[in-house]
Amino acid sequence: MTSNLETQLLALREEGEKAIAAADTLESLEELRVKYLGKKGSLSVLLGGMGKLPAEERPKIGAVANTVKEALQTSLDRQRTALEAAKIQAQLEAETLDVTMPGIYYPQGRVHPINGMIDRALDIFVGMGYTVASGPEMETDYYNFEALNTPPDHPARDMQDTFYLPDGNLLRTHTSSVQIRYMENEEPPIRIVAPGRVYRRDNVDATHAAVFHQIELLAIDEGLTFTDLKGTIKVFLQAMFGELPIRFRASYFPFTEPSAEVDLQWNGRWLEVMGCGMVDPNVLKAVGYDPEIYTGFAAGFGVERFAMVLHQLDDIRRVYASDLRFLRQF
Ligand code: 2U9
């Protein structure tokens, strides 16, 4: 004969196993464990009624209660394992990296052709032992002209007319002022290269701009000659343009004596690409160097002009127009 308590125990087992199998989270599973097997859970409550049973029935009911308890515990363990596995699986799926997904597009910038040209030229001079120097774009008359052997009444000032500020300062017409400042603070031997923006009061056309970029180099030491100047320029121009014929033509600059223009044979035509010369003794004196001990050479070129030759540009204004169709080509 099956006692009432035994029926209830078996019903509890059936109900519990169904509920446990249906639990879909670890939290609800824990609630079911407490509900059925907890201290105040259904099984405890039922077993509380054991005392009312006749003594001979107790062992049998006790045994049934044990199997019910074990069965529920087994169900709980099985469901916990399944839910934990499902949780890990869901996490893995949620975190899967889809390498075929298109990435986020960030428009990529690139080096402006003028800066690219400056970088290339500086690399070559740094390779020859030069140090890069810089200075202010707003200058005094002294650093831009006077210290460079160009007094106020000098005819060369006409060609380098510039923008003057109300206080008498000006926008530098070349980076030579950087070399003057450097020489004032340092002692020979000196090997510097000065890149930078310069200004001229010029009428703007396909080959002239009021703002452009220059690179100038300066070497001061004991015993430097025009031969050192020629060799340095030859190495530089060949690194820049390749093995092309070059020639030096006598010229004039207030700050160098003798002075020369450097021409490069490019596509069968002679192109003027640089100016150069031996630093004028008056410039050495202006910074306190003894011209009987030290000599030096200097050279300068326009970065835009180099870029126009190398990239075959027809109009200098293109490099300032910020037209992406133009800039994307470099
Ligand atoms: C010091 C002494 C001498 C720098 C020099 C040139 C010749 C030259 C022009 C090229 C085209 C400027 O960009 S451009 O218009 N430059 O021809 N520059 S010698 O001579 C110096 C510099 C600094 C202390």
Tab-separated table of C-alpha atoms in Angstrom, residues 34-292:
chain	number	residue	atom	x	y	z
A	34	VAL	CA	16.125	26.623	-2.138
A	35	LYS	CA	12.442	25.951	-2.855
A	36	TYR	CA	12.795	22.127	-2.943
A	37	LEU	CA	15.905	21.188	-1.001
A	38	GLY	CA	16.439	24.225	1.228
A	39	LYS	CA	16.135	24.086	5.052
A	40	LYS	CA	12.576	25.386	4.817
A	41	GLY	CA	12.023	23.818	1.372
A	42	SER	CA	9.200	21.518	0.257
A	43	LEU	CA	11.096	18.307	1.057
A	44	SER	CA	11.810	19.409	4.644
A	45	VAL	CA	8.197	20.437	5.085
A	46	LEU	CA	6.954	17.036	3.879
A	47	LEU	CA	9.422	15.140	6.053
A	48	GLY	CA	8.210	17.179	9.013
A	49	GLY	CA	5.076	15.017	8.759
A	50	MET	CA	7.070	11.769	9.247
A	51	GLY	CA	6.481	11.902	12.976
A	52	LYS	CA	2.791	11.161	12.491
A	53	LEU	CA	3.548	7.950	10.598
A	54	PRO	CA	3.376	4.529	12.188
A	55	ALA	CA	6.900	3.456	13.202
A	56	GLU	CA	7.073	0.553	10.695
A	57	GLU	CA	6.432	2.863	7.724
A	58	ARG	CA	9.127	5.350	8.597
A	59	PRO	CA	12.175	3.517	7.149
A	60	LYS	CA	10.399	2.990	3.852
A	61	ILE	CA	9.289	6.649	3.585
A	62	GLY	CA	12.779	7.702	4.673
A	63	ALA	CA	14.224	5.682	1.795
A	64	VAL	CA	11.766	7.218	-0.695
A	65	ALA	CA	12.598	10.686	0.649
A	66	ASN	CA	16.302	9.971	0.038
A	67	THR	CA	15.775	8.894	-3.571
A	68	VAL	CA	13.624	12.000	-4.168
A	69	LYS	CA	16.314	14.184	-2.651
A	70	GLU	CA	19.045	12.531	-4.726
A	71	ALA	CA	16.961	12.713	-7.873
A	72	LEU	CA	16.329	16.427	-7.380
A	73	GLN	CA	19.983	17.050	-6.557
A	74	THR	CA	21.027	15.188	-9.716
A	75	SER	CA	18.564	17.246	-11.788
A	76	LEU	CA	19.888	20.455	-10.227
A	77	ASP	CA	23.498	19.487	-10.967
A	78	ARG	CA	22.725	18.490	-14.541
A	79	GLN	CA	20.780	21.696	-15.224
A	80	ARG	CA	23.509	23.833	-13.623
A	81	THR	CA	26.142	22.246	-15.870
A	82	ALA	CA	23.930	22.794	-18.923
A	83	LEU	CA	23.159	26.432	-18.026
A	84	GLU	CA	26.815	27.204	-17.319
A	85	ALA	CA	27.844	25.724	-20.655
A	86	ALA	CA	25.091	27.682	-22.420
A	87	LYS	CA	26.228	30.867	-20.686
A	88	ILE	CA	29.820	30.404	-21.861
A	89	GLN	CA	28.607	29.519	-25.346
A	90	ALA	CA	26.436	32.667	-25.497
A	91	GLN	CA	29.379	34.745	-24.305
A	92	LEU	CA	31.660	33.232	-26.936
A	93	GLU	CA	29.115	33.918	-29.657
A	94	ALA	CA	28.544	37.488	-28.490
A	95	GLU	CA	32.280	38.182	-28.428
A	96	THR	CA	33.146	36.509	-31.701
A	97	LEU	CA	35.368	38.714	-33.881
A	98	ASP	CA	34.057	38.790	-37.419
A	99	VAL	CA	37.211	39.433	-39.382
A	100	THR	CA	35.197	39.804	-42.581
A	101	MET	CA	33.288	42.832	-41.210
A	102	PRO	CA	34.252	46.102	-42.930
A	103	GLY	CA	36.334	48.303	-40.589
A	104	ILE	CA	35.618	51.879	-39.529
A	105	TYR	CA	36.890	54.228	-42.229
A	106	TYR	CA	39.156	57.026	-41.118
A	107	PRO	CA	40.179	59.253	-44.047
A	108	GLN	CA	43.952	59.139	-44.083
A	109	GLY	CA	45.963	62.324	-44.403
A	110	ARG	CA	49.300	62.447	-46.149
A	111	VAL	CA	52.431	64.548	-46.234
A	112	HIS	CA	52.036	67.759	-48.249
A	113	PRO	CA	54.386	67.856	-51.283
A	114	ILE	CA	56.214	70.867	-49.808
A	115	ASN	CA	56.794	69.108	-46.484
A	116	GLY	CA	57.774	65.936	-48.338
A	117	MET	CA	60.376	67.944	-50.239
A	118	ILE	CA	61.692	69.529	-47.016
A	119	ASP	CA	61.898	66.092	-45.333
A	120	ARG	CA	63.888	64.643	-48.233
A	121	ALA	CA	66.331	67.551	-48.374
A	122	LEU	CA	66.876	67.598	-44.588
A	123	ASP	CA	67.507	63.830	-44.580
A	124	ILE	CA	70.294	64.310	-47.112
A	125	PHE	CA	71.956	67.132	-45.133
A	126	VAL	CA	71.556	65.354	-41.799
A	127	GLY	CA	73.259	62.400	-43.510
A	128	MET	CA	76.186	64.736	-44.248
A	129	GLY	CA	76.440	65.770	-40.586
A	130	TYR	CA	74.318	68.935	-40.619
A	131	THR	CA	72.061	70.014	-37.755
A	132	VAL	CA	68.584	71.421	-38.459
A	133	ALA	CA	68.108	74.968	-37.089
A	134	SER	CA	65.051	77.221	-36.957
A	135	GLY	CA	64.166	80.767	-35.952
A	136	PRO	CA	61.381	83.379	-35.954
A	137	GLU	CA	59.464	84.372	-39.084
A	138	MET	CA	59.118	87.914	-37.761
A	139	GLU	CA	62.585	89.452	-37.728
A	140	THR	CA	64.389	92.677	-36.989
A	141	ASP	CA	66.019	94.636	-39.804
A	142	TYR	CA	69.362	93.742	-38.248
A	143	TYR	CA	69.042	89.944	-38.469
A	144	ASN	CA	67.363	89.927	-41.864
A	145	PHE	CA	69.554	92.545	-43.597
A	146	GLU	CA	72.269	94.421	-41.696
A	147	ALA	CA	74.111	91.422	-40.255
A	148	LEU	CA	73.991	89.923	-43.742
A	149	ASN	CA	76.009	92.774	-45.233
A	150	THR	CA	72.882	94.479	-46.562
A	151	PRO	CA	72.710	98.040	-45.109
A	152	PRO	CA	69.559	100.163	-45.613
A	153	ASP	CA	70.797	101.835	-48.791
A	154	HIS	CA	71.887	98.555	-50.409
A	155	PRO	CA	70.359	97.998	-53.887
A	156	ALA	CA	69.724	94.313	-53.069
A	157	ARG	CA	66.972	95.455	-50.688
A	158	ASP	CA	64.777	96.296	-53.683
A	159	MET	CA	64.668	92.653	-54.772
A	160	GLN	CA	63.865	91.503	-51.265
A	161	ASP	CA	61.178	94.034	-50.399
A	162	THR	CA	58.945	92.519	-47.782
A	163	PHE	CA	56.085	93.132	-45.338
A	164	TYR	CA	56.858	95.563	-42.535
A	165	LEU	CA	55.136	95.632	-39.177
A	166	PRO	CA	54.181	98.956	-37.506
A	167	ASP	CA	57.028	98.538	-34.965
A	168	GLY	CA	59.664	98.403	-37.728
A	169	ASN	CA	60.074	94.618	-37.611
A	170	LEU	CA	59.530	92.633	-40.787
A	171	LEU	CA	58.622	89.209	-42.141
A	172	ARG	CA	61.926	87.497	-42.975
A	173	THR	CA	62.884	87.380	-46.660
A	174	HIS	CA	65.166	84.362	-46.230
A	175	THR	CA	66.123	81.949	-43.485
A	176	SER	CA	69.650	83.445	-43.354
A	177	SER	CA	68.629	85.281	-40.160
A	178	VAL	CA	68.418	81.837	-38.517
A	179	GLN	CA	72.095	81.246	-39.310
A	180	ILE	CA	73.083	84.666	-37.895
A	181	ARG	CA	71.273	83.895	-34.639
A	182	TYR	CA	72.849	80.431	-34.517
A	183	MET	CA	76.376	81.793	-35.087
A	184	GLU	CA	75.888	84.378	-32.327
A	185	ASN	CA	75.228	81.571	-29.862
A	186	GLU	CA	77.667	78.908	-31.061
A	187	GLU	CA	81.315	78.624	-32.002
A	188	PRO	CA	82.756	77.046	-35.181
A	189	PRO	CA	82.874	74.413	-36.547
A	190	ILE	CA	79.282	74.910	-37.724
A	191	ARG	CA	77.198	72.777	-40.067
A	192	ILE	CA	73.552	73.807	-40.107
A	193	VAL	CA	70.586	73.608	-42.421
A	194	ALA	CA	67.696	76.058	-41.943
A	195	PRO	CA	64.328	75.254	-43.530
A	196	GLY	CA	61.376	77.602	-43.236
A	197	ARG	CA	58.721	79.932	-44.522
A	198	VAL	CA	59.855	83.239	-45.991
A	199	TYR	CA	58.106	86.330	-47.389
A	200	ARG	CA	58.614	88.653	-50.345
A	201	ARG	CA	56.552	91.561	-51.619
A	202	ASP	CA	56.187	89.954	-55.028
A	203	ASN	CA	53.441	89.936	-57.618
A	204	VAL	CA	51.937	86.471	-57.463
A	205	ASP	CA	52.007	84.475	-60.711
A	206	ALA	CA	52.696	80.901	-61.859
A	207	THR	CA	56.284	81.036	-60.565
A	208	HIS	CA	56.128	83.632	-57.753
A	209	ALA	CA	54.442	83.614	-54.353
A	210	ALA	CA	54.499	86.171	-51.552
A	211	VAL	CA	55.012	83.339	-49.071
A	212	PHE	CA	57.235	80.407	-49.912
A	213	HIS	CA	59.744	78.010	-48.359
A	214	GLN	CA	63.496	78.006	-48.396
A	215	ILE	CA	66.219	75.737	-47.241
A	216	GLU	CA	69.624	77.265	-46.575
A	217	LEU	CA	72.782	75.598	-45.448
A	218	LEU	CA	75.819	77.032	-43.766
A	219	ALA	CA	79.227	75.569	-42.923
A	220	ILE	CA	81.901	77.515	-41.013
A	221	ASP	CA	85.279	76.075	-40.151
A	222	GLU	CA	89.009	76.629	-40.508
A	223	GLY	CA	90.168	76.047	-44.068
A	224	LEU	CA	86.839	75.612	-45.895
A	225	THR	CA	87.133	76.469	-49.606
A	226	PHE	CA	84.956	76.819	-52.679
A	227	THR	CA	85.838	73.180	-53.450
A	228	ASP	CA	84.048	72.065	-50.278
A	229	LEU	CA	81.029	74.094	-51.369
A	230	LYS	CA	81.001	72.530	-54.848
A	231	GLY	CA	81.363	68.998	-53.486
A	232	THR	CA	78.585	69.464	-50.933
A	233	ILE	CA	76.167	70.857	-53.518
A	234	LYS	CA	77.022	68.154	-56.021
A	235	VAL	CA	76.355	65.388	-53.481
A	236	PHE	CA	73.094	67.051	-52.449
A	237	LEU	CA	71.752	67.648	-55.970
A	238	GLN	CA	72.643	64.121	-57.072
A	239	ALA	CA	70.880	62.626	-54.047
A	240	MET	CA	67.858	64.787	-54.873
A	241	PHE	CA	67.640	64.614	-58.679
A	242	GLY	CA	69.970	61.764	-59.687
A	243	GLU	CA	73.254	61.757	-61.607
A	244	LEU	CA	72.680	64.854	-63.770
A	245	PRO	CA	75.221	67.415	-65.040
A	246	ILE	CA	75.487	70.585	-62.919
A	247	ARG	CA	77.317	73.854	-63.516
A	248	PHE	CA	78.271	76.870	-61.410
A	249	ARG	CA	77.762	80.362	-62.879
A	250	ALA	CA	79.268	83.480	-61.289
A	251	SER	CA	76.637	85.626	-59.566
A	252	TYR	CA	76.203	88.131	-56.782
A	253	PHE	CA	74.664	88.061	-53.280
A	254	PRO	CA	75.413	90.654	-50.598
A	255	PHE	CA	76.206	87.951	-48.007
A	256	THR	CA	78.555	85.760	-50.080
A	257	GLU	CA	81.773	86.509	-52.000
A	258	PRO	CA	82.391	84.954	-54.436
A	259	SER	CA	78.834	83.915	-55.272
A	260	ALA	CA	77.392	81.538	-57.821
A	261	GLU	CA	74.141	80.218	-59.232
A	262	VAL	CA	73.888	76.462	-59.627
A	263	ASP	CA	72.242	75.086	-62.767
A	264	LEU	CA	71.055	71.539	-63.294
A	265	GLN	CA	70.627	69.891	-66.673
A	266	TRP	CA	67.072	68.608	-66.534
A	267	ASN	CA	65.349	67.136	-69.594
A	268	GLY	CA	68.076	68.598	-71.812
A	269	ARG	CA	67.696	72.181	-70.503
A	270	TRP	CA	69.780	74.090	-67.940
A	271	LEU	CA	67.602	75.018	-64.966
A	272	GLU	CA	68.721	77.425	-62.240
A	273	VAL	CA	68.070	75.577	-58.951
A	274	MET	CA	70.268	77.084	-56.213
A	275	GLY	CA	72.356	80.059	-55.177
A	276	CYS	CA	75.558	79.760	-53.173
A	277	GLY	CA	78.897	81.290	-52.245
A	278	MET	CA	81.645	81.734	-49.685
A	279	VAL	CA	80.349	83.626	-46.641
A	280	ASP	CA	81.327	87.308	-46.947
A	281	PRO	CA	83.974	88.304	-44.338
A	282	ASN	CA	81.678	91.155	-43.249
A	283	VAL	CA	79.031	88.587	-42.200
A	284	LEU	CA	81.625	86.667	-40.146
A	285	LYS	CA	82.715	89.932	-38.489
A	286	ALA	CA	79.094	90.819	-37.657
A	287	VAL	CA	78.820	87.711	-35.455
A	288	GLY	CA	82.285	88.151	-33.951
A	289	TYR	CA	84.170	85.466	-35.907
A	290	ASP	CA	87.674	86.286	-37.125
A	291	PRO	CA	87.632	86.016	-40.973
A	292	GLU	CA	91.419	85.511	-40.892
